Amino acid sequence: MSFYVAGTGSALPEKVVSNDDLAQFLDTSDEWIVTRTGIRRRHILTHERLEDLAIASAKEALADAGIGGEEVDLVLCATMRGDTVTPATACAVAGAIGSAAPAFDINAACVGVLYCMEIADSFIVAGKAKTVLVVSCEAMSKLVDWTDRSTCVLFGDGAGAMVLRAGEGRLAGELSTRPDLHAIRMPNIEGNSPYNMIGQEKLALTMDGGEVYKFAVNAMGRNIEEACAQAGLTPADIDWYLPHQANVRIITASLKKFKIDKDKVLLNIDECGNMSATSVMVLLDQYAKKGTFHCGDKLLLVAFGGGLTSGAVIIEWKKNQ
Ligand code: UT7
């Protein structure tokens, strides 16, 4: 017994920012961003609170699953930084859906949703939950330095959610970390303690793009192989690949050795950029809503991110189960 995906949802900020919009105030171009990354546009928070997008996506996922919030036994939220340090965004979501279930946030950077899916699996296998709501939300526009063209053009904001219910839909889960404290880094606020002798680091996300690129290609390839082996499958048996949407070149390079038909590799990076943990969640919801997945299809979700974390989860699509 594990879980199956019973419903999905997503919510993106209204404001769409194109590469040309960025070129108005940065030394960049649509041509550079598209050829280096595959990104054309991204959604950016303006008047919305991140929490409200998380709640909207959660309500959509519950409606899609045909259940009420009172049936949820655990609420998890994958985020690097919600609107508040405390309460956790998961608590705001629990309150909004009328759930008194345990609720907490998980920070595994861009791999957060896969970590949440594995935690959900553990709760369900241990008999502590039958229905888990996994939410993800990221306000990347509030973490990056908007004068740094090497990072700010890459990211977008958004939220997504999935309802996981006890069943036979999880075929494999593989998580790992190769600790590196500098490749992707966003410091926290030091506060104003009169005793603090550590200075405030610059409050902006920094990244060694080349180092992350190499890690990502290797880690995604390895996680795919390991997850497939765990499920007793080969990469060719997977119907749909849902990779973290960081860079279309990373996705192509990491999948190259498996000789996968490119129609099986799902993308939304052109319209959404890199939404960190939220990328694979929104991707899943968008393609589910398009009717791409059919009962019995095997989906492989794979991601990498700050930490450096990485992972892959294989599920069998069982909606309508
Ligand atoms: O979710 C995980 C988060 N992080 C990632 O996934 C990032 C992984 N890394 C990457 O995706 C790529 O390394 C980048 C897209 C970040 C960079 O691509 P690249 O092909 O590795 O470019 P580069 O860093 O080697 O930079 C090439 C040039 C540099 O100029 P010089 O030194 O050759 O004169 C940069 O200054 O491109 C310049 N550059 C830009 N030019 C125009 C960097 N950013 C920009 C920009 N517009 N936005």
Coordinates of C-alpha atoms and ligand atoms in Angstrom, one line a residue:
M1 CA 0.0 0.0 0.0
S2 CA 1.3 3.4 -0.9
F3 CA -0.5 6.4 -2.6
Y4 CA -2.0 7.4 -5.9
V5 CA -2.5 10.9 -7.2
A6 CA -6.3 11.7 -6.8
G7 CA -6.3 15.3 -7.8
T8 CA -4.1 18.2 -8.9
G9 CA -4.3 22.0 -9.0
S10 CA -2.2 25.1 -9.7
A11 CA -2.3 28.9 -9.5
L12 CA 0.0 31.4 -11.2
P13 CA 0.4 35.1 -10.6
E14 CA -1.5 37.3 -13.1
K15 CA 1.5 39.3 -14.2
V16 CA 3.4 37.8 -17.1
V17 CA 7.0 39.2 -17.8
S18 CA 8.6 38.5 -21.1
N19 CA 12.3 38.4 -21.9
D20 CA 11.9 41.7 -23.8
D21 CA 10.4 43.2 -20.7
L22 CA 13.6 42.2 -18.8
A23 CA 15.8 43.7 -21.5
Q24 CA 14.2 47.1 -20.7
F25 CA 16.2 47.3 -17.5
L26 CA 18.9 44.6 -17.8
D27 CA 21.8 44.0 -20.1
T28 CA 20.2 40.9 -21.6
S29 CA 18.1 39.8 -24.7
D30 CA 15.3 37.5 -25.6
E31 CA 17.8 35.7 -27.9
W32 CA 20.3 35.0 -25.0
I33 CA 17.7 33.8 -22.6
V34 CA 15.9 31.6 -25.1
T35 CA 19.0 29.9 -26.5
R36 CA 20.7 29.4 -23.1
T37 CA 17.6 28.3 -21.2
G38 CA 14.4 27.9 -23.2
I39 CA 12.6 30.5 -21.1
R40 CA 10.4 33.0 -22.9
R41 CA 8.1 34.3 -20.2
R42 CA 7.5 33.9 -16.4
H43 CA 4.7 34.8 -14.0
I44 CA 5.7 37.3 -11.3
L45 CA 3.9 38.2 -8.0
T46 CA 2.6 41.7 -7.9
H47 CA -0.6 42.2 -5.8
E48 CA -1.0 38.5 -4.8
R49 CA 0.2 36.9 -1.6
L50 CA 2.0 33.6 -2.2
E51 CA -0.1 32.0 0.5
D52 CA -3.3 32.8 -1.4
L53 CA -1.9 31.1 -4.5
A54 CA -1.1 28.0 -2.4
I55 CA -4.6 28.0 -1.0
A56 CA -6.2 28.4 -4.4
S57 CA -4.2 25.5 -5.8
A58 CA -5.0 23.3 -2.8
K59 CA -8.7 24.0 -3.2
E60 CA -8.5 23.1 -6.9
A61 CA -6.7 19.9 -6.1
L62 CA -9.3 18.9 -3.5
A63 CA -12.2 19.7 -5.9
D64 CA -10.4 17.6 -8.6
A65 CA -10.1 14.7 -6.1
G66 CA -13.8 15.2 -5.1
I67 CA -13.0 15.5 -1.4
G68 CA -13.4 18.1 1.4
G69 CA -10.5 19.5 3.5
E70 CA -11.8 17.5 6.6
E71 CA -10.7 14.3 4.9
V72 CA -7.1 15.4 4.7
D73 CA -4.9 13.7 7.4
L74 CA -1.6 15.6 6.6
V75 CA -0.8 18.9 4.9
L76 CA 2.8 19.3 3.5
C77 CA 4.1 22.4 1.7
A78 CA 7.3 22.4 -0.3
T79 CA 8.7 25.9 -0.3
M80 CA 12.1 27.7 0.3
R81 CA 10.3 30.7 1.8
G82 CA 6.7 31.3 2.4
D83 CA 5.1 34.7 3.3
T84 CA 6.0 34.1 6.9
V85 CA 8.7 32.1 8.7
T86 CA 6.0 31.0 11.2
P87 CA 3.3 30.0 10.8
A88 CA 4.3 27.5 8.1
T89 CA 2.5 28.0 4.8
A90 CA 1.1 24.5 5.3
C91 CA -0.8 25.8 8.4
A92 CA -2.3 28.6 6.3
V93 CA -3.5 26.1 3.8
A94 CA -4.9 23.8 6.5
G95 CA -6.8 26.7 8.0
A96 CA -8.3 27.7 4.6
I97 CA -9.5 24.2 3.7
G98 CA -10.9 23.5 7.2
S99 CA -8.4 20.8 8.2
A100 CA -7.1 20.2 11.7
A101 CA -4.5 17.7 10.4
P102 CA -0.7 18.1 11.1
A103 CA 0.7 20.7 8.8
F104 CA 4.3 21.7 8.1
D105 CA 6.7 23.0 5.4
I106 CA 9.6 21.2 3.8
N107 CA 12.6 23.0 2.3
A108 CA 14.5 20.7 -0.2
A109 CA 14.8 23.6 -2.7
C110 CA 13.6 22.5 -6.2
V111 CA 13.2 18.9 -5.1
G112 CA 10.8 19.8 -2.3
V113 CA 7.7 18.2 -3.9
L114 CA 9.5 14.8 -4.4
Y115 CA 10.6 14.9 -0.7
C116 CA 7.0 15.6 0.3
M117 CA 5.7 12.7 -1.8
E118 CA 8.2 10.4 -0.1
I119 CA 7.1 11.7 3.4
A120 CA 3.5 11.2 2.4
D121 CA 4.3 7.6 1.4
S122 CA 5.9 7.0 4.8
F123 CA 2.9 8.4 6.7
I124 CA 0.5 6.2 4.5
V125 CA 2.6 3.1 4.8
A126 CA 2.9 3.6 8.6
G127 CA -0.9 3.8 8.8
K128 CA -0.8 7.4 10.1
A129 CA -2.6 8.9 7.1
K130 CA -4.9 7.9 4.3
T131 CA -5.1 11.3 2.5
V132 CA -2.2 13.7 2.2
L133 CA -2.4 17.2 0.6
V134 CA 1.0 18.2 -0.9
V135 CA 1.2 21.9 -1.8
S136 CA 4.1 23.8 -3.2
C137 CA 4.6 27.5 -3.6
E138 CA 7.7 29.7 -4.5
A139 CA 8.2 33.4 -4.6
M140 CA 11.5 33.3 -6.5
S141 CA 11.0 37.0 -7.5
K142 CA 11.5 37.9 -3.8
L143 CA 14.7 35.9 -3.5
V144 CA 16.7 37.0 -6.5
D145 CA 18.7 40.2 -7.0
W146 CA 17.0 42.0 -9.9
T147 CA 20.2 43.7 -10.9
D148 CA 21.9 40.3 -11.4
R149 CA 21.1 39.2 -15.0
S150 CA 22.7 35.8 -14.4
T151 CA 20.0 34.7 -11.9
C152 CA 16.9 36.9 -12.1
V153 CA 16.0 36.0 -15.7
L154 CA 15.8 32.3 -14.8
F155 CA 13.0 32.2 -12.3
G156 CA 9.2 32.6 -12.0
D157 CA 6.6 32.4 -9.2
G158 CA 3.7 30.0 -8.7
A159 CA 1.9 27.4 -6.6
G160 CA 0.6 23.9 -7.2
A161 CA -1.0 21.1 -5.2
M162 CA -1.8 17.4 -5.4
V163 CA -4.0 15.1 -3.3
L164 CA -2.4 11.7 -2.5
R165 CA -4.6 9.0 -1.3
A166 CA -3.8 5.4 -0.1
G167 CA -3.6 3.1 -3.1
E168 CA -1.1 1.4 -5.4
G169 CA 0.2 4.3 -7.6
R170 CA 3.8 4.9 -6.3
L171 CA 6.2 2.6 -8.1
A172 CA 9.5 4.1 -6.8
G173 CA 11.1 7.0 -4.9
E174 CA 14.8 7.9 -4.9
L175 CA 16.2 10.9 -3.0
S176 CA 19.7 12.1 -2.4
T177 CA 21.9 15.0 -1.5
R178 CA 25.5 16.0 -2.5
P179 CA 26.1 18.7 0.2
D180 CA 27.4 21.9 -1.3
L181 CA 26.7 25.1 0.6
H182 CA 27.8 27.5 -2.2
A183 CA 26.6 26.3 -5.6
I184 CA 23.1 27.7 -4.8
R185 CA 22.8 29.9 -1.8
M186 CA 20.2 32.3 -0.2
P187 CA 21.1 33.5 3.3
N188 CA 18.5 34.1 6.0
I189 CA 17.9 37.3 7.9
E190 CA 20.3 37.7 10.8
G191 CA 18.0 39.9 12.8
N192 CA 19.1 42.6 15.3
S193 CA 20.4 40.6 18.3
P194 CA 22.9 42.8 20.1
Y195 CA 24.9 39.6 20.8
N196 CA 25.2 38.5 17.1
M197 CA 28.8 38.8 16.0
I198 CA 28.1 37.4 12.5
G199 CA 27.5 40.0 9.8
Q200 CA 24.5 39.9 7.4
E201 CA 25.3 38.2 4.1
K202 CA 23.7 39.9 1.1
L203 CA 20.0 38.9 1.0
A204 CA 19.9 37.5 -2.5
L205 CA 20.1 34.2 -4.2
T206 CA 23.5 33.5 -5.7
M207 CA 24.4 30.6 -8.0
D208 CA 27.4 29.0 -9.7
G209 CA 25.5 28.2 -12.9
G210 CA 28.2 26.0 -14.5
E211 CA 28.6 23.9 -11.3
V212 CA 24.9 23.4 -10.9
Y213 CA 24.6 22.6 -14.6
K214 CA 27.1 19.7 -14.3
F215 CA 25.6 18.4 -11.1
A216 CA 22.1 18.5 -12.6
V217 CA 22.9 16.5 -15.7
N218 CA 24.7 13.8 -13.7
A219 CA 22.2 13.7 -10.8
M220 CA 19.1 13.6 -13.0
G221 CA 20.5 10.8 -15.1
R222 CA 21.5 8.8 -12.0
N223 CA 18.2 9.3 -10.2
I224 CA 16.3 8.2 -13.3
E225 CA 18.3 5.0 -13.6
E226 CA 18.0 4.2 -9.8
A227 CA 14.3 4.9 -9.7
C228 CA 13.6 2.8 -12.8
A229 CA 15.7 -0.1 -11.3
Q230 CA 13.7 0.2 -8.0
A231 CA 10.5 -0.1 -10.0
G232 CA 11.7 -3.0 -12.1
L233 CA 11.4 -0.8 -15.2
T234 CA 13.7 0.6 -17.9
P235 CA 13.7 4.3 -18.9
A236 CA 11.9 3.2 -22.2
D237 CA 9.0 1.9 -20.1
I238 CA 8.2 5.4 -18.8
D239 CA 5.3 7.1 -20.7
W240 CA 5.9 10.6 -19.5
Y241 CA 9.0 12.4 -18.1
L242 CA 8.3 15.4 -15.9
P243 CA 11.7 17.0 -15.2
H244 CA 12.5 20.1 -13.1
Q245 CA 12.1 23.1 -15.4
A246 CA 15.5 24.8 -14.8
N247 CA 17.0 24.8 -18.3
V248 CA 15.9 23.0 -21.4
R249 CA 19.6 22.2 -22.2
I250 CA 20.0 20.5 -18.8
I251 CA 16.8 18.4 -19.5
T252 CA 18.0 17.4 -23.0
A253 CA 21.6 16.6 -21.8
S254 CA 20.4 14.5 -18.8
L255 CA 18.0 12.4 -20.9
K256 CA 20.2 12.0 -24.0
K257 CA 21.7 8.7 -23.0
F258 CA 18.3 7.1 -22.6
K259 CA 17.3 7.9 -26.2
I260 CA 13.8 8.9 -25.1
D261 CA 11.2 10.1 -27.7
K262 CA 11.2 13.9 -27.1
D263 CA 7.3 13.9 -27.1
K264 CA 7.4 12.0 -23.8
V265 CA 9.3 14.9 -22.1
L266 CA 6.9 17.5 -20.8
L267 CA 7.9 21.1 -20.6
N268 CA 6.4 24.4 -19.5
I269 CA 9.7 26.3 -19.0
D270 CA 9.0 28.6 -22.0
E271 CA 5.9 30.0 -20.2
C272 CA 6.9 29.7 -16.5
G273 CA 10.6 29.7 -16.1
N274 CA 12.1 27.9 -13.1
M275 CA 9.6 27.9 -10.2
S276 CA 11.8 25.9 -8.0
A277 CA 9.9 23.2 -6.1
T278 CA 6.7 24.3 -7.8
S279 CA 7.9 23.5 -11.3
V280 CA 7.1 19.8 -11.4
M281 CA 3.8 20.3 -9.5
V282 CA 2.5 22.9 -12.0
L283 CA 3.7 20.8 -14.9
L284 CA 1.8 17.7 -13.6
D285 CA -1.4 19.7 -13.1
Q286 CA -1.2 21.5 -16.5
Y287 CA -0.7 18.2 -18.4
A288 CA -3.3 16.4 -16.3
K289 CA -5.8 19.1 -17.2
K290 CA -4.9 18.7 -20.9
G291 CA -5.9 15.0 -20.6
T292 CA -2.3 13.9 -21.5
F293 CA -2.3 11.1 -18.9
H294 CA -4.3 7.9 -19.1
C295 CA -5.0 5.3 -16.4
G296 CA -2.0 3.0 -16.2
D297 CA 0.5 5.5 -17.7
K298 CA 3.9 5.6 -15.9
L299 CA 5.1 9.1 -15.0
L300 CA 8.6 9.9 -13.8
L301 CA 9.2 13.1 -11.9
V302 CA 12.8 14.1 -11.5
A303 CA 14.4 17.2 -10.0
F304 CA 17.6 18.8 -8.6
G305 CA 18.2 22.0 -6.6
G306 CA 20.0 23.8 -3.8
G307 CA 21.5 21.6 -1.2
L308 CA 22.5 20.2 -3.6
T309 CA 19.4 17.9 -3.5
S310 CA 18.1 15.6 -6.2
G311 CA 15.5 12.9 -6.6
A312 CA 13.1 11.0 -8.8
V313 CA 9.6 9.5 -8.1
I314 CA 7.8 7.1 -10.5
I315 CA 4.0 6.9 -10.3
E316 CA 1.3 5.1 -12.2
W317 CA -1.5 7.4 -13.2
K318 CA -4.7 6.0 -11.5
K319 CA -7.0 8.9 -11.5
N320 CA -10.7 7.8 -11.5
Q321 CA -9.5 4.8 -9.4
Ligands
UT7_1 O1 16.7 25.1 -10.0 C1 18.1 25.0 -10.0 C2 18.7 26.4 -10.3 N1 19.8 26.6 -11.1 C3 20.0 26.1 -12.4 O2 19.4 25.2 -12.8 C4 21.1 26.8 -13.2 C5 21.9 25.8 -13.9 N2 22.8 26.5 -14.9 C6 22.3 27.0 -16.0 O3 21.2 26.8 -16.4 C7 23.3 27.8 -16.9 O4 24.6 27.6 -16.4 C8 22.9 29.3 -17.0 C9 21.7 29.5 -17.8 C10 22.8 29.9 -15.6 C11 24.1 30.0 -17.7 O5 24.3 29.5 -19.0 P1 25.8 29.2 -19.5 O6 25.7 28.7 -20.9 O7 26.4 28.4 -18.5 O8 26.3 30.7 -19.6 P2 27.6 31.3 -18.8 O9 27.3 31.3 -17.3 O10 28.8 30.5 -19.2 O11 27.7 32.7 -19.3 C12 28.0 33.0 -20.6 C13 28.0 34.6 -20.8 C14 28.8 35.3 -19.7 O12 29.5 36.4 -20.3 P3 31.1 36.2 -20.6 O13 31.7 36.1 -19.2 O14 31.2 35.1 -21.5 O15 31.4 37.5 -21.2 C15 27.7 35.9 -18.8 O16 28.1 37.1 -18.2 O17 26.7 35.1 -20.7 C16 26.6 36.2 -19.8 N3 25.3 36.2 -19.2 C17 24.3 36.9 -19.8 N4 24.2 37.5 -21.0 C18 23.0 38.0 -21.3 C19 24.8 35.7 -18.1 N5 23.5 36.0 -17.9 C20 23.2 36.7 -19.0 C21 21.9 37.2 -19.4 N6 21.9 37.9 -20.6 N7 20.8 37.1 -18.7

